[in-house]
XYZ file of N, CA, C and O in Angstrom:
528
model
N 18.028 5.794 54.894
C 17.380 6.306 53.708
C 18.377 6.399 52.582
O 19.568 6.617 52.807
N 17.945 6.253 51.508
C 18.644 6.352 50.367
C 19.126 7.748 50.037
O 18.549 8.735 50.495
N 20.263 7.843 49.182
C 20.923 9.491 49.076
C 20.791 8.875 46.960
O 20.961 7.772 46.441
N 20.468 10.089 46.431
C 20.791 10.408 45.351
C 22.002 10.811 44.736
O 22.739 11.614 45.308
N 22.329 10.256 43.448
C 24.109 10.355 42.819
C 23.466 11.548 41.815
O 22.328 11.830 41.440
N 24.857 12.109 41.577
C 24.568 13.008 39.970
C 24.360 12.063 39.250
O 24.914 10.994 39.506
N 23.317 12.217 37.906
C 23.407 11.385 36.664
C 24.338 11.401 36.186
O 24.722 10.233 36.113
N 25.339 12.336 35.576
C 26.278 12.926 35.009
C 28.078 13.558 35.131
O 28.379 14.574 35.758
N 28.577 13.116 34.755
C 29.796 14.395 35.209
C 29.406 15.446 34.815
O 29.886 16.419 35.397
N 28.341 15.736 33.632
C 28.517 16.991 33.220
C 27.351 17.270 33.642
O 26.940 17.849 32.636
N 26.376 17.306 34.467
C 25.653 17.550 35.300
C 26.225 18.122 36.540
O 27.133 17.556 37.147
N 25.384 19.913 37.147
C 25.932 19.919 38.514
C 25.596 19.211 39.158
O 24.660 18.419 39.041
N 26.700 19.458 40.407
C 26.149 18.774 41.571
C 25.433 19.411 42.396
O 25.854 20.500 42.786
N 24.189 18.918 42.875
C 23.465 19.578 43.343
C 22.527 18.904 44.890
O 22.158 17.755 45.135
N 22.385 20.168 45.681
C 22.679 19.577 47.038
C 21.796 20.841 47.837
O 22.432 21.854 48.125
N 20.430 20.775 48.165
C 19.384 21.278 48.630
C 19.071 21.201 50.140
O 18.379 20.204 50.340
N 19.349 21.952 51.389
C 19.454 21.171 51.971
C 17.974 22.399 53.213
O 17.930 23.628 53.256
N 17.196 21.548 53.856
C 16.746 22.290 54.641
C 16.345 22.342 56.092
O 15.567 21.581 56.667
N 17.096 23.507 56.655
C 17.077 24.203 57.860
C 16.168 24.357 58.649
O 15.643 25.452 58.855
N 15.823 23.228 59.245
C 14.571 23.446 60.468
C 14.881 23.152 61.814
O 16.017 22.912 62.222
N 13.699 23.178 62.600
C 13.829 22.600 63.869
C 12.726 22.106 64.350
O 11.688 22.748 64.190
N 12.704 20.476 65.255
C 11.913 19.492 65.627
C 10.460 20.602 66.187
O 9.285 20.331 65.941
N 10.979 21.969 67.042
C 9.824 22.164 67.404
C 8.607 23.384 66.961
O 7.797 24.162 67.465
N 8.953 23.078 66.109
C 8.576 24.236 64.636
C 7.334 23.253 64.237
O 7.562 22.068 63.994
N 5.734 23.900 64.167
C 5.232 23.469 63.467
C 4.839 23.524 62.223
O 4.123 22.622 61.788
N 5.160 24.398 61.558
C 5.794 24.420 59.936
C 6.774 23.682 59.410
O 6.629 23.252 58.266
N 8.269 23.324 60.349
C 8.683 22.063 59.853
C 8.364 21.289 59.540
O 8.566 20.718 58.468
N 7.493 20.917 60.766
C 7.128 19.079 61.191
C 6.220 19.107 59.938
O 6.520 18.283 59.074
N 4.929 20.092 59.632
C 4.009 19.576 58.155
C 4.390 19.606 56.817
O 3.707 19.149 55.901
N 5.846 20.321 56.660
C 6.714 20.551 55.816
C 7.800 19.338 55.253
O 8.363 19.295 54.160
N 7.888 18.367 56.401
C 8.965 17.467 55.809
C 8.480 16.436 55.167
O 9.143 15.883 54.289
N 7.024 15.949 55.575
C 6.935 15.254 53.997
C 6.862 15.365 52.621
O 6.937 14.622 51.643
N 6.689 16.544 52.870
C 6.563 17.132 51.362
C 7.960 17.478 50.743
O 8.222 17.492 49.540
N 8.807 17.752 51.776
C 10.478 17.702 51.377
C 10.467 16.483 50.893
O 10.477 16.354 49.669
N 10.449 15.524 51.599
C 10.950 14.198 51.378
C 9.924 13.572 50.267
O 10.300 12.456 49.909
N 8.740 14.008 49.643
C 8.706 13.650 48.567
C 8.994 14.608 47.252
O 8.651 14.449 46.080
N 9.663 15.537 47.808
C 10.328 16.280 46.556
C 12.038 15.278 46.560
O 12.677 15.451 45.522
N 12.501 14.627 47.283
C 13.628 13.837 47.197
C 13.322 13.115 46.468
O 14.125 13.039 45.538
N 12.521 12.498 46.395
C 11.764 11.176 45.895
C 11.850 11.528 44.268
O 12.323 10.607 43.602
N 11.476 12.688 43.551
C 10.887 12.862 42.649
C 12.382 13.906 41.537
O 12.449 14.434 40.427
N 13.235 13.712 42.645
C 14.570 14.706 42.027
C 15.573 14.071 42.634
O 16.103 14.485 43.665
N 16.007 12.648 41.810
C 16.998 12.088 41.836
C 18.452 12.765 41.697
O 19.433 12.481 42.385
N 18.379 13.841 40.533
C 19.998 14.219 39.907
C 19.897 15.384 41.416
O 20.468 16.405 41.035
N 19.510 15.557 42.599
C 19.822 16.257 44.018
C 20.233 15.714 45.017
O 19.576 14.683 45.162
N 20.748 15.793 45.574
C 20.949 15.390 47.099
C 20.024 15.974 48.030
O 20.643 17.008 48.280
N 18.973 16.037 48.722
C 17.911 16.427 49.693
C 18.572 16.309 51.151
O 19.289 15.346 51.426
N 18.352 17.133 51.894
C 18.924 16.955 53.216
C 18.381 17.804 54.117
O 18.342 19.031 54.019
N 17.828 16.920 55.277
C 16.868 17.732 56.480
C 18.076 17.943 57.498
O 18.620 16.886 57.819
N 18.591 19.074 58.057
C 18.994 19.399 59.243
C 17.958 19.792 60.098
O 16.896 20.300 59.739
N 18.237 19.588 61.014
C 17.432 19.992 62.134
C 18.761 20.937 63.093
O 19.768 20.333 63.462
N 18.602 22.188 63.349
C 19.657 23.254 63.128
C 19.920 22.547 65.022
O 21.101 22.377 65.325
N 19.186 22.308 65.778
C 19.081 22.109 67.197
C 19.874 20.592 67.366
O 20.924 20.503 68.002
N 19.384 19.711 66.873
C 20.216 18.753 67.183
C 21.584 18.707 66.104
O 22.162 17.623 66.033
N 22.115 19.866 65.259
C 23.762 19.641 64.739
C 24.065 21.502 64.973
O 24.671 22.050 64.053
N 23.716 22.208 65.951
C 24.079 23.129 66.829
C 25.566 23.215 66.227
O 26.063 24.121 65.558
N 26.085 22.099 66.630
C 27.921 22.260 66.994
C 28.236 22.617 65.743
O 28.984 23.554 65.467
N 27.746 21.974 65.034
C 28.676 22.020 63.287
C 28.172 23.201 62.631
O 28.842 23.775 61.772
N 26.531 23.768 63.144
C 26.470 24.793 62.658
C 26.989 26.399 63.184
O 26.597 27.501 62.798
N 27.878 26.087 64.070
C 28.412 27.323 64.958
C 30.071 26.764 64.965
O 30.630 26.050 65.799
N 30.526 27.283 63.902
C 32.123 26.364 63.514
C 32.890 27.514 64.483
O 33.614 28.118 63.692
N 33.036 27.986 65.565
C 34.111 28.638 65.815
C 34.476 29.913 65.110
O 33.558 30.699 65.342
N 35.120 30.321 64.577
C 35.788 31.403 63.491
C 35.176 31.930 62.780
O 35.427 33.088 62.445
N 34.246 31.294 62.354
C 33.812 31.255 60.895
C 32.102 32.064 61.637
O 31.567 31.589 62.639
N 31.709 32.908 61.111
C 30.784 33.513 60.811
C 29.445 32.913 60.207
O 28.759 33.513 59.379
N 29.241 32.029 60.567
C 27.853 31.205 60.401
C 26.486 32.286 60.756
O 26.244 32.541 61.935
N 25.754 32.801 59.802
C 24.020 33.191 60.299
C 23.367 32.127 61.152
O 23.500 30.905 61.091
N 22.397 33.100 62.218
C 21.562 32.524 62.677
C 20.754 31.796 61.694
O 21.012 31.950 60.500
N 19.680 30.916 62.114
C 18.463 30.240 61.159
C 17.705 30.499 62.305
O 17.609 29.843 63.341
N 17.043 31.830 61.881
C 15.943 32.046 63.100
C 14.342 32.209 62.039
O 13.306 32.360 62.687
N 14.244 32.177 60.711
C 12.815 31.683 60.445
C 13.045 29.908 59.625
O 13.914 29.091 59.318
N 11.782 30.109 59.604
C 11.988 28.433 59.059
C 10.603 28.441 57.917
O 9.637 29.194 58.036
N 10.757 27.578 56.990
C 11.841 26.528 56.928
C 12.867 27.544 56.239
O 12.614 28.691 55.869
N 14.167 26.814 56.147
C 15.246 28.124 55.623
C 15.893 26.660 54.624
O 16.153 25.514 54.989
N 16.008 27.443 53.021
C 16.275 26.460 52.219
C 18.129 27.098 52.011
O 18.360 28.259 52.349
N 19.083 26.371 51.549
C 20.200 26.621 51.381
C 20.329 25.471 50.172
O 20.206 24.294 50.513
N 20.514 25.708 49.123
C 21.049 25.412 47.899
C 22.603 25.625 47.255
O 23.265 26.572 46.831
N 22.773 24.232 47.432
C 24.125 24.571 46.408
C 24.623 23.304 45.101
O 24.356 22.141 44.800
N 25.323 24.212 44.728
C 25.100 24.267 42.915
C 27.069 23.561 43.534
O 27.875 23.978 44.366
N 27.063 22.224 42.434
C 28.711 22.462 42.853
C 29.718 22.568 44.235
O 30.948 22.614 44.252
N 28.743 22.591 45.410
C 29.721 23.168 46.297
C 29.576 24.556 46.641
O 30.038 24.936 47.717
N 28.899 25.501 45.743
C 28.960 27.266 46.117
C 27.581 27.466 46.186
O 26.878 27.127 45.235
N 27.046 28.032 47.305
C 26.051 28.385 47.632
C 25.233 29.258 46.559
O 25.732 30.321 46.190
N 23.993 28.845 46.046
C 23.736 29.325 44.988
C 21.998 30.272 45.576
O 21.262 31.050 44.969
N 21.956 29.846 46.610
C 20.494 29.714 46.959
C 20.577 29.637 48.846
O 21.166 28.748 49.462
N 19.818 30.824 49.488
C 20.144 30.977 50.847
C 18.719 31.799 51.617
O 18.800 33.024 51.522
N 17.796 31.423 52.152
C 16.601 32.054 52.628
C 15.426 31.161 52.745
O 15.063 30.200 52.067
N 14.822 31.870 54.024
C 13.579 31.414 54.438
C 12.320 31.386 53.007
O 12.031 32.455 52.469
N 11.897 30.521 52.694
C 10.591 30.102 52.053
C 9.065 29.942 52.667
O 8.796 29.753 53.853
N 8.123 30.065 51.562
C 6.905 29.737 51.859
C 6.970 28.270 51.970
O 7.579 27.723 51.050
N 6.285 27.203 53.252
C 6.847 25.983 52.970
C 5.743 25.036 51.838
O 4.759 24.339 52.086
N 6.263 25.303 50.850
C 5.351 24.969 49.872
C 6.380 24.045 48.909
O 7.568 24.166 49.206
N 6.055 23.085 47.728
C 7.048 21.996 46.741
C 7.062 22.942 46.034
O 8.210 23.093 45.617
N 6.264 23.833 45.583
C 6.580 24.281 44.080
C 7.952 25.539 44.213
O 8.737 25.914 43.342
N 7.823 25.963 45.689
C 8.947 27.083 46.003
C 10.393 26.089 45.466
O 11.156 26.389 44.548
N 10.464 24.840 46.362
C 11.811 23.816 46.252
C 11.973 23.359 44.602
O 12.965 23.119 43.914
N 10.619 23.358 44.337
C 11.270 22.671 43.076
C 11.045 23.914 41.922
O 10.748 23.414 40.837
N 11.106 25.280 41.883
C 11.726 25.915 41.186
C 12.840 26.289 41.426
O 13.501 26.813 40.529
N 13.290 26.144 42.540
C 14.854 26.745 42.943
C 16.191 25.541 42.310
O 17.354 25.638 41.918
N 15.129 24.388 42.521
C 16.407 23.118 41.682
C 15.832 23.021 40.245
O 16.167 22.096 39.506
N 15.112 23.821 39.924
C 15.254 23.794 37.998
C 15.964 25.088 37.905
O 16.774 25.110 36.978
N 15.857 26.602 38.883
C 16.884 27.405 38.094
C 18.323 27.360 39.026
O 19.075 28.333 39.080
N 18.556 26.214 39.673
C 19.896 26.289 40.084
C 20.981 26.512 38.927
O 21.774 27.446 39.043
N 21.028 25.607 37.738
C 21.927 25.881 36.361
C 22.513 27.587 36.702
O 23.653 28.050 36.723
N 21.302 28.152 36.917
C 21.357 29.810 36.146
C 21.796 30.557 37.342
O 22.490 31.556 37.155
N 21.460 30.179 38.641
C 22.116 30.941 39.515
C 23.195 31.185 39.508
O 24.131 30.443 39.211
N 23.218 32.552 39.923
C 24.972 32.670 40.652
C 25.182 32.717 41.783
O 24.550 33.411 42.580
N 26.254 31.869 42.086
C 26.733 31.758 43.465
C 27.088 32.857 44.459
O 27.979 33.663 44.189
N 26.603 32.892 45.277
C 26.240 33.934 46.619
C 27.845 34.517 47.271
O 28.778 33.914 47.801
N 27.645 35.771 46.977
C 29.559 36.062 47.817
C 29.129 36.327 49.226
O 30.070 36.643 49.954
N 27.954 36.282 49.804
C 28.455 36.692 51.417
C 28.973 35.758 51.836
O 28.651 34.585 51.647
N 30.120 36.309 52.659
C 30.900 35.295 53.506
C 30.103 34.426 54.400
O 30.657 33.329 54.333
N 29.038 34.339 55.245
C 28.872 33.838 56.236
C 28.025 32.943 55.973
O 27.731 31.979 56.679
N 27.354 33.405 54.333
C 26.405 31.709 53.882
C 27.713 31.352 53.553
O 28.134 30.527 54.363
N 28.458 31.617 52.764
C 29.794 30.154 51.922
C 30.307 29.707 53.397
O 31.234 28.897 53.396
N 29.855 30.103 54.542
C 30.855 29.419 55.538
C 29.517 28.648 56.540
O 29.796 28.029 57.568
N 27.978 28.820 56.011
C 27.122 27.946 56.585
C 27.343 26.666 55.021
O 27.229 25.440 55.038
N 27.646 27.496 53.967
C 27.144 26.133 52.959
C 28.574 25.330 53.560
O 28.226 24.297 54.131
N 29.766 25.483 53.581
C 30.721 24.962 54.466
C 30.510 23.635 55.429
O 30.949 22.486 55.496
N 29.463 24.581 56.218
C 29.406 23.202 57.153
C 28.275 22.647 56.912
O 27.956 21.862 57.805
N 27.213 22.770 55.703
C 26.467 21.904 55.810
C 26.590 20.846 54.878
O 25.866 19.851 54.908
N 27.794 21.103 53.773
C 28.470 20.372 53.198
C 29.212 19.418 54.120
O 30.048 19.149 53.257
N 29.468 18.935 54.799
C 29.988 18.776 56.294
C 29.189 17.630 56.706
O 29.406 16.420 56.639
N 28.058 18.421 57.216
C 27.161 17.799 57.600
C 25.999 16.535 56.681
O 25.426 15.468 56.902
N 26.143 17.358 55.788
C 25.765 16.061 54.033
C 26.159 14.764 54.170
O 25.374 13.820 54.077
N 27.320 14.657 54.384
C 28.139 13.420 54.141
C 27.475 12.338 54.950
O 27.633 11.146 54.689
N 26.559 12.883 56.166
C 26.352 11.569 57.336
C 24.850 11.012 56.106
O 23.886 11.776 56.046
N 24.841 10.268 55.616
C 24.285 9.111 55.192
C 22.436 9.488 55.725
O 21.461 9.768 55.028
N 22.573 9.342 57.132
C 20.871 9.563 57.856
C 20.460 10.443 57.554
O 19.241 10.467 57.719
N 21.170 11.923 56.847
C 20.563 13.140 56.499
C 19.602 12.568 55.680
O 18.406 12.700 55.940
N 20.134 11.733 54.382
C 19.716 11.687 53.522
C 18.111 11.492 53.409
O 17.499 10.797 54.220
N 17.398 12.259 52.184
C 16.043 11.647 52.061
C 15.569 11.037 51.101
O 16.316 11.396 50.192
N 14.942 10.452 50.727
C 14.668 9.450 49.381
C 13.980 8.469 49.676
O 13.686 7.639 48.816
């Protein structure tokens, strides 16, 4: 699948990513509608984890990672810093107000989301996340 670039340098970077699992049936009716909010918000990066099959990366050792025990669970980040961290109604209009007021957010100080946005920054990079 295709991954989305920033338009801009002076555009954030921005990187939406959401927290489910295969045997969730709110996921499963939920991800097309993710994946056509990818479709429709190029200047984002969109990204489905499925928390069960990347387990490892989301339990780093040291680091204080939250459970993801409701779903779907959206994690937003603005730049790199977690701007955006919690379970949603699984609805487009919830996702796509959170990436029009990403600009305005401020980035989240609990330690244990900056150390889930950590690894799901991590986890971003593999190409198949991608949706588009």
């Amino acid at each position: 699948m295709s991954t989305a670039e920033s338009p801009a340098s002076s555009s954030p970077d921005l990187l939406l990513a959401c927290l489910c699992a295969a045997w969730c049936p709110t996921c499963v009716s939920y991800q097309q509608t993710f994946q056509a909010l990818a479709a429709q918000h190029p200047e984002a990066r969109l990204v489905w984890i499925d928390i069960e099959d990347h387990a490892d990366a989301l339990e780093d050792g040291d680091e204080d990672i939250p459970d993801i025990e409701n779903f779907p669970t959206l994690l937003l980040l603005r730049d790199g810093q977690a701007v955006f961290h919690g379970t949603v109604l699984p609805h487009a209009q919830v996702a796509e107000r959170l990436l029009q007021q990403a600009p305005s957010l401020r980035p989240l100080a609990d330690a244990p989301v900056r150390a889930l946005a950590r690894a799901v920054t991590g986890l971003a990079t593999d190409p198949a996340l991608g949706l588009g």
